[in-house]
Short mmCIF file of C-alpha atoms in Angstrom, two decimals:
data_model
loop_
_atom_site.label_atom_id
_atom_site.label_comp_id
_atom_site.label_asym_id
_atom_site.label_seq_id
_atom_site.Cartn_x
_atom_site.Cartn_y
_atom_site.Cartn_z
CA UNK A 267 97.17 121.32 105.54
CA UNK A 268 100.03 118.81 104.63
CA UNK A 269 100.93 117.54 101.32
CA UNK A 270 101.46 113.87 100.15
CA UNK A 271 103.19 113.95 96.88
CA UNK A 272 102.93 110.49 95.13
CA UNK A 273 105.86 109.77 92.61
CA UNK A 274 105.61 107.25 90.03
CA UNK A 275 107.68 105.81 86.90
CA UNK A 276 106.69 108.71 84.86
CA UNK A 277 108.62 111.20 86.94
CA UNK A 278 111.86 109.18 86.07
CA UNK A 279 110.76 109.07 82.20
CA UNK A 280 109.98 112.88 82.51
CA UNK A 281 113.91 113.09 83.44
CA UNK A 282 114.94 111.17 80.42
CA UNK A 283 115.58 107.90 82.52
CA UNK A 284 115.06 104.74 80.46
CA UNK A 285 113.10 103.08 83.18
CA UNK A 286 109.84 101.88 81.47
CA UNK A 287 109.08 98.17 81.14
CA UNK A 288 109.71 98.41 77.47
CA UNK A 289 113.56 99.75 78.27
CA UNK A 290 113.86 97.16 80.87
CA UNK A 291 112.58 94.12 78.60
CA UNK A 292 114.52 95.56 75.60
CA UNK A 293 117.83 95.65 77.35
CA UNK A 294 117.21 92.34 78.81
CA UNK A 295 116.51 90.87 74.95
CA UNK A 296 119.38 92.38 73.92
CA UNK A 297 121.75 90.78 76.41
CA UNK A 298 120.11 87.38 75.24
CA UNK A 299 120.67 87.94 71.77
CA UNK A 300 124.31 89.24 72.47
CA UNK A 301 125.21 86.25 74.28
CA UNK A 302 123.55 84.02 71.63
CA UNK A 303 125.68 85.53 69.11
CA UNK A 304 128.85 85.12 70.87
CA UNK A 305 128.28 81.84 72.60
CA UNK A 306 125.62 80.25 70.29
CA UNK A 307 123.69 79.61 73.31
CA UNK A 308 121.83 81.26 76.28
CA UNK A 309 119.62 79.86 79.22
CA UNK A 310 118.21 81.29 82.31
CA UNK A 311 114.70 80.72 84.33
CA UNK A 312 112.94 82.64 81.72
CA UNK A 313 114.08 81.71 78.24
CA UNK A 314 116.29 78.88 76.64
CA UNK A 315 118.17 79.33 73.15
CA UNK A 316 120.35 76.34 72.53
CA UNK A 317 122.22 75.69 69.02
CA UNK A 318 121.23 72.26 67.82
CA UNK A 319 124.37 71.41 65.91
CA UNK A 320 123.13 71.81 62.59
CA UNK A 321 124.71 73.97 59.78
CA UNK A 322 123.08 77.16 59.78
CA UNK A 323 123.59 81.02 58.70
CA UNK A 324 123.75 82.82 62.15
CA UNK A 325 120.39 85.06 62.61
CA UNK A 326 122.40 87.93 64.27
CA UNK A 327 124.66 90.42 63.20
CA UNK A 328 127.56 91.62 65.91
CA UNK A 329 125.99 94.88 65.92
CA UNK A 330 122.10 94.04 65.40
CA UNK A 331 119.48 96.58 65.57
CA UNK A 332 118.55 97.40 69.15
CA UNK A 333 115.32 99.08 67.80
CA UNK A 334 114.15 95.86 66.28
CA UNK A 335 115.07 93.59 68.92
CA UNK A 336 111.87 91.96 69.38
CA UNK A 337 111.61 91.23 65.48
CA UNK A 338 115.10 89.85 66.02
CA UNK A 339 114.14 87.56 68.69
CA UNK A 340 110.92 86.38 66.72
CA UNK A 341 113.19 85.57 63.75
CA UNK A 342 115.49 83.53 66.15
CA UNK A 343 112.25 81.60 67.27
CA UNK A 344 111.81 80.38 64.01
CA UNK A 345 115.39 79.53 63.19
CA UNK A 346 115.60 75.84 62.80
CA UNK A 347 119.19 75.71 63.74
CA UNK A 348 118.13 76.61 67.39
CA UNK A 349 116.11 75.20 70.24
CA UNK A 350 114.01 77.93 71.30
CA UNK A 351 111.73 78.15 74.53
CA UNK A 352 109.99 80.68 76.38
CA UNK A 353 110.24 78.81 79.80
CA UNK A 354 108.11 81.43 81.35
CA UNK A 355 104.63 82.10 80.04
CA UNK A 356 104.54 85.32 81.95
CA UNK A 357 107.81 86.57 79.66
CA UNK A 358 106.15 85.15 76.75
CA UNK A 359 102.79 86.99 77.00
CA UNK A 360 104.22 90.31 77.80
CA UNK A 361 107.67 90.40 75.77
CA UNK A 362 106.14 91.22 72.15
CA UNK A 363 103.73 93.87 73.92
CA UNK A 364 106.19 95.58 76.06
CA UNK A 365 105.80 98.70 74.31
CA UNK A 366 102.29 98.96 75.32
CA UNK A 367 102.74 97.70 79.03
CA UNK A 368 103.44 99.76 82.25
CA UNK A 369 104.89 98.14 85.32
CA UNK A 370 101.68 97.72 86.99
CA UNK A 371 100.46 95.45 83.98
CA UNK A 372 103.05 93.26 84.61
CA UNK A 373 102.31 92.93 88.23
CA UNK A 374 98.69 92.21 87.31
CA UNK A 375 99.98 89.73 84.76
CA UNK A 376 101.89 87.80 87.69
CA UNK A 377 98.85 87.84 89.66
CA UNK A 378 96.60 86.17 87.05
CA UNK A 379 99.44 83.52 86.29
CA UNK A 380 99.37 82.99 90.12
CA UNK A 381 95.67 82.30 89.68
CA UNK A 382 96.29 79.89 86.86
CA UNK A 383 98.37 77.84 89.23
CA UNK A 384 95.20 76.21 90.79
CA UNK A 385 93.86 72.95 89.77
CA UNK A 386 90.69 73.33 87.52
CA UNK A 387 88.51 70.95 89.32
CA UNK A 388 89.21 71.96 92.88
CA UNK A 389 90.82 75.14 92.70
CA UNK A 390 93.84 73.95 94.96
CA UNK A 391 97.20 75.39 94.26
CA UNK A 392 99.72 73.30 92.38
CA UNK A 393 102.58 73.89 94.76
CA UNK A 394 105.12 72.80 91.98
CA UNK A 395 103.64 75.76 89.73
CA UNK A 396 103.54 78.33 92.34
CA UNK A 397 107.23 77.80 93.25
CA UNK A 398 108.30 77.77 89.78
CA UNK A 399 106.33 80.86 88.93
CA UNK A 400 107.64 82.78 92.13
CA UNK A 401 111.19 81.72 91.47
CA UNK A 402 110.62 82.99 87.76
CA UNK A 403 109.38 86.32 88.89
CA UNK A 404 112.19 86.61 91.56
CA UNK A 405 114.80 86.35 88.88
CA UNK A 406 112.95 89.04 86.78
CA UNK A 407 113.05 91.15 89.92
CA UNK A 408 116.69 90.80 90.45
CA UNK A 409 117.22 91.53 86.83
CA UNK A 410 115.18 94.64 87.15
CA UNK A 411 117.03 95.89 90.01
CA UNK A 412 120.41 95.40 88.37
CA UNK A 413 119.17 97.26 85.15
CA UNK A 414 117.96 100.46 87.35
CA UNK A 415 121.11 100.56 89.09
CA UNK A 416 122.85 101.10 85.85
CA UNK A 417 120.20 103.26 84.48
CA UNK A 418 119.58 105.87 87.33
CA UNK A 419 121.27 109.17 87.62
CA UNK A 420 124.85 108.77 89.16
CA UNK A 421 126.42 111.22 91.59
CA UNK A 422 127.11 114.84 90.32
CA UNK A 423 125.37 114.12 86.69
CA UNK A 424 121.71 115.77 87.62
CA UNK A 425 120.47 119.31 88.48
CA UNK A 426 117.23 120.28 89.91
CA UNK A 427 114.79 121.28 87.09
CA UNK A 428 113.20 124.87 88.18
CA UNK A 429 109.86 123.92 87.07
CA UNK A 430 109.43 120.77 88.75
CA UNK A 431 110.55 122.75 92.17
CA UNK A 432 107.72 125.02 91.47
CA UNK A 433 105.21 122.02 91.63
CA UNK A 434 106.60 120.72 95.00
CA UNK A 435 106.93 124.19 96.69
CA UNK A 436 103.67 125.30 95.52
CA UNK A 437 100.79 126.59 97.77
CA UNK A 438 97.84 124.65 98.46
CA UNK A 439 95.08 126.61 95.78
CA UNK A 440 91.60 127.17 97.36
CA UNK A 441 90.11 126.25 94.20
CA UNK A 442 91.55 122.61 94.59
CA UNK A 443 89.59 122.21 97.80
CA UNK A 444 85.99 121.52 97.50
CA UNK A 445 85.53 119.76 100.86
CA UNK A 446 87.71 122.26 102.92
CA UNK A 447 89.08 125.64 101.74
CA UNK A 448 90.60 126.48 105.19
CA UNK A 449 93.94 125.13 104.24
CA UNK A 450 94.13 126.87 100.89
CA UNK A 451 96.16 129.90 100.02
CA UNK A 452 99.16 128.66 102.18
CA UNK A 453 102.39 126.38 101.71
CA UNK A 454 101.63 122.96 103.14
CA UNK A 455 102.85 122.55 106.72
CA UNK A 456 104.45 119.31 105.86
CA UNK A 457 105.09 117.43 102.81
CA UNK A 458 105.66 113.48 102.32
CA UNK A 459 107.20 112.64 99.05
CA UNK A 460 105.73 108.96 98.88
CA UNK A 461 108.54 107.40 96.11
CA UNK A 462 107.15 104.31 94.38
CA UNK A 463 110.16 104.42 92.10
CA UNK A 464 113.51 102.50 93.15
CA UNK A 465 115.68 105.16 91.58
CA UNK A 466 117.20 108.30 93.17
CA UNK A 467 115.76 110.88 91.08
CA UNK A 468 113.33 112.68 93.54
CA UNK A 469 116.09 112.69 96.37
CA UNK A 470 117.99 115.16 94.08
CA UNK A 471 115.43 117.56 94.78
CA UNK A 472 115.48 117.13 98.25
CA UNK A 473 119.16 116.60 99.10
CA UNK A 474 118.69 113.64 101.17
CA UNK A 475 118.33 109.88 100.66
CA UNK A 476 115.42 108.89 103.03
CA UNK A 477 114.08 110.78 106.22
CA UNK A 478 111.94 108.84 108.49
CA UNK A 479 108.99 111.27 109.51
CA UNK A 480 109.10 111.49 113.44
CA UNK A 481 105.74 109.90 115.29
CA UNK A 482 104.63 113.26 116.87
CA UNK A 483 104.27 116.80 115.28
CA UNK A 484 106.28 118.32 118.13
CA UNK A 485 109.63 116.72 117.19
CA UNK A 486 109.38 117.23 113.60
CA UNK A 487 112.37 119.40 112.54
CA UNK A 488 112.29 119.24 108.75
CA UNK A 489 109.23 119.99 106.36
CA UNK A 490 110.03 117.11 103.77
CA UNK A 491 109.93 113.40 104.21
CA UNK A 492 111.25 111.05 101.63
CA UNK A 493 109.32 107.66 102.03
CA UNK A 494 110.78 104.93 99.46
CA UNK A 495 107.63 102.92 100.05
CA UNK A 496 108.74 100.38 97.51
CA UNK A 497 112.06 100.25 98.50
CA UNK A 498 115.33 101.55 97.31
CA UNK A 499 118.38 100.21 95.04
CA UNK A 500 121.11 98.66 96.82
CA UNK A 501 119.52 99.22 100.06
CA UNK A 502 119.66 95.97 102.18
CA UNK A 503 117.53 97.55 104.98
CA UNK A 504 114.88 98.66 102.47
CA UNK A 505 114.68 96.07 99.81
CA UNK A 506 112.80 96.54 96.53
CA UNK A 507 109.06 95.59 96.52
CA UNK A 508 107.75 94.29 93.39
CA UNK A 509 104.55 92.23 93.12
CA UNK A 510 100.76 92.49 93.53
CA UNK A 511 99.10 94.67 96.32
CA UNK A 512 95.53 94.13 95.86
CA UNK A 513 94.09 92.62 99.25
CA UNK A 514 90.28 93.61 97.67
CA UNK A 515 90.74 91.54 94.56
CA UNK A 516 87.89 88.57 95.05
CA UNK A 517 90.26 86.01 94.10
CA UNK A 518 92.73 87.12 96.64
CA UNK A 519 90.01 86.17 99.32
CA UNK A 520 90.19 82.93 98.03
CA UNK A 521 93.93 82.69 98.24
CA UNK A 522 93.90 83.22 102.14
CA UNK A 523 91.27 80.37 102.38
CA UNK A 524 93.61 78.13 100.50
CA UNK A 525 96.19 77.73 103.38
CA UNK A 526 99.10 77.82 101.25
CA UNK A 527 101.64 80.38 102.03
CA UNK A 528 103.62 79.98 98.77
CA UNK A 529 101.28 82.16 97.08
CA UNK A 530 102.05 84.98 99.31
CA UNK A 531 105.69 85.43 98.36
CA UNK A 532 105.28 88.58 95.90
CA UNK A 533 102.16 90.11 97.74
CA UNK A 534 103.13 93.43 98.56
CA UNK A 535 101.05 93.82 101.88
CA UNK A 536 103.38 91.38 103.56
CA UNK A 537 106.58 93.05 102.11
CA UNK A 538 105.37 96.29 103.71
CA UNK A 539 105.92 94.60 107.11
CA UNK A 540 109.77 94.36 106.66
CA UNK A 541 110.19 98.04 107.05
CA UNK A 542 108.65 100.91 108.77
CA UNK A 543 107.77 102.76 105.79
CA UNK A 544 104.01 101.85 105.66
CA UNK A 545 103.64 102.72 109.10
CA UNK A 546 105.68 106.14 108.44
CA UNK A 547 102.96 106.65 105.74
CA UNK A 548 99.56 106.09 108.17
CA UNK A 549 101.23 108.41 110.73
CA UNK A 550 101.37 110.87 108.14
CA UNK A 551 97.77 110.39 106.83
CA UNK A 552 96.37 110.32 110.72
CA UNK A 553 98.43 113.59 111.64
CA UNK A 554 96.26 116.24 109.79
CA UNK A 555 94.29 116.97 106.68
CA UNK A 556 96.12 116.57 103.47
CA UNK A 557 96.07 117.34 99.63
CA UNK A 558 97.45 114.54 97.24
CA UNK A 559 99.43 115.31 94.07
CA UNK A 560 99.70 112.36 91.39
CA UNK A 561 103.01 112.95 89.91
CA UNK A 562 103.96 110.34 87.32
CA UNK A 563 102.18 107.52 89.02
CA UNK A 564 99.45 105.29 87.18
CA UNK A 565 97.42 104.54 90.05
CA UNK A 566 96.85 101.09 88.84
CA UNK A 567 95.00 98.04 90.69
CA UNK A 568 98.20 96.49 91.80
CA UNK A 569 98.49 99.18 94.53
CA UNK A 570 94.66 99.25 95.39
CA UNK A 571 95.66 98.32 99.02
CA UNK A 572 97.53 101.50 99.49
CA UNK A 573 95.55 103.80 97.37
CA UNK A 574 92.26 102.91 99.20
CA UNK A 575 93.74 103.66 102.34
CA UNK A 576 95.07 107.22 101.10
CA UNK A 577 92.29 108.34 98.83
CA UNK A 578 89.67 107.14 101.27
CA UNK A 579 91.10 108.41 104.35
CA UNK A 580 88.97 110.92 106.16
CA UNK A 581 91.86 113.58 106.48
CA UNK A 582 92.30 113.60 102.34
CA UNK A 583 90.83 116.56 100.98
CA UNK A 584 92.05 117.02 97.41
CA UNK A 585 93.70 114.82 94.65
CA UNK A 586 95.43 116.72 92.34
CA UNK A 587 96.77 115.06 88.85
CA UNK A 588 99.80 116.34 86.87
CA UNK A 589 99.00 114.46 83.93
CA UNK A 590 101.37 113.41 80.74
CA UNK A 591 100.81 115.77 77.83
CA UNK A 592 101.41 113.48 74.45
CA UNK A 593 103.03 115.20 71.61
CA UNK A 594 99.71 115.11 69.57
CA UNK A 595 98.06 117.58 72.14
CA UNK A 596 95.96 114.66 73.99
CA UNK A 597 96.79 113.78 77.59
CA UNK A 598 96.04 110.99 80.04
CA UNK A 599 93.95 112.83 82.48
CA UNK A 600 90.67 110.83 81.89
CA UNK A 601 92.39 107.50 81.63
CA UNK A 602 94.27 108.29 85.26
CA UNK A 603 90.82 109.19 86.74
CA UNK A 604 89.48 105.73 85.49
CA UNK A 605 92.29 104.14 87.60
CA UNK A 606 91.71 106.33 90.53
CA UNK A 607 87.78 105.70 90.52
CA UNK A 608 88.69 102.15 91.05
CA UNK A 609 90.27 102.67 94.80
CA UNK A 610 87.12 104.48 95.83
CA UNK A 611 83.79 102.85 97.26
CA UNK A 612 81.85 106.04 97.37
CA UNK A 613 82.05 107.48 94.00
CA UNK A 614 80.56 110.72 95.19
CA UNK A 615 83.51 111.27 97.34
CA UNK A 616 85.87 110.47 94.44
CA UNK A 617 84.03 113.27 92.55
CA UNK A 618 84.55 115.84 95.43
CA UNK A 619 88.08 115.08 95.88
CA UNK A 620 89.77 115.07 92.39
CA UNK A 621 90.53 118.21 90.95
CA UNK A 622 89.14 118.92 87.82
CA UNK A 623 90.80 118.90 84.50
CA UNK A 624 90.76 122.67 84.08
CA UNK A 625 92.56 123.34 87.44
CA UNK A 626 95.27 120.60 86.59
CA UNK A 627 98.37 120.73 85.02
CA UNK A 628 100.78 118.81 82.96
CA UNK A 629 104.00 117.30 84.25
CA UNK A 630 106.82 119.06 82.54
CA UNK A 631 108.75 116.85 80.20
CA UNK A 632 112.02 118.23 79.41
CA UNK A 633 115.00 117.93 77.12
CA UNK A 634 117.59 116.29 79.75
CA UNK A 635 120.55 118.35 78.40
CA UNK A 636 120.03 121.30 81.12
CA UNK A 637 119.63 118.64 83.72
CA UNK A 638 123.24 116.99 83.32
CA UNK A 639 126.07 118.53 85.00
CA UNK A 640 128.68 119.42 82.43
#
């Protein structure tokens, strides 16, 4: 039996990286406010802040409190000395709720904004609105890539964590398998790390940037394959994928009937065709029975196309969640099962595959001092 380890943003967060949506949008707003302080104005495709020439008290100090960046932004928006405009409704709707949002929420919000680009009376897409939204989303994606390149671990600054390694190298437990116990009690024959992150954290555990799994089992020389399914920072041949990926959404079916190709620019299914990553995944799923580990991924609807393929596959025998344990003693195991359930057509199959909470474990959250090379 093989193992598919799904790596999400929670994995990076567990290693101390500032890669949440709140981290990114905070850094973006800090940059906006800093430029307003030094230049009295700032404008990009998402936001505009222009001093109107009136006499004023500057709303910012040189060292404004970045922990209160959203309060600072709100105060600036109300300052009469400035012309302030959110040029992007997508940004405006998410900026003040950033601390509660995940990346999947932004991708879902983008899809909702795309749906709103239709004329109400005819449901035909307003091409001008679609193009503007896509340009704004592309700008946000470019900013994200630049931010993450500075946030990820640099060479020589990271050590593997032994508890994480134990998870990666663990045997397939017989009690995790309700559908088929023949693979239990042994290490998986082959492991694919399906990395949804753009960062290099998981590669530090494997000693490789990316290994393409050969097409036939007879030619496999390594037991680990690292698949940057959503792209990799700074990799021209594997560009980052950020958008919406639920072909089963009822509205998406209307998109295909609309005959407007502009709406598909940030739909993940088409971005997958630019590399062989998705084909590598399918080859892995088809090769043999497998167990799934969920490590720091929300399993939200913006990736339903892929997750339905994985979880509903006839070779999928078990889904084990490594949940987030909060400081107050609660965890997100149940929330994750809600999200995973949405990818199953047959709910009985879902209940047989998900490993129950008493047999599951929290994802270790460590003080990162011992991860950094001194």
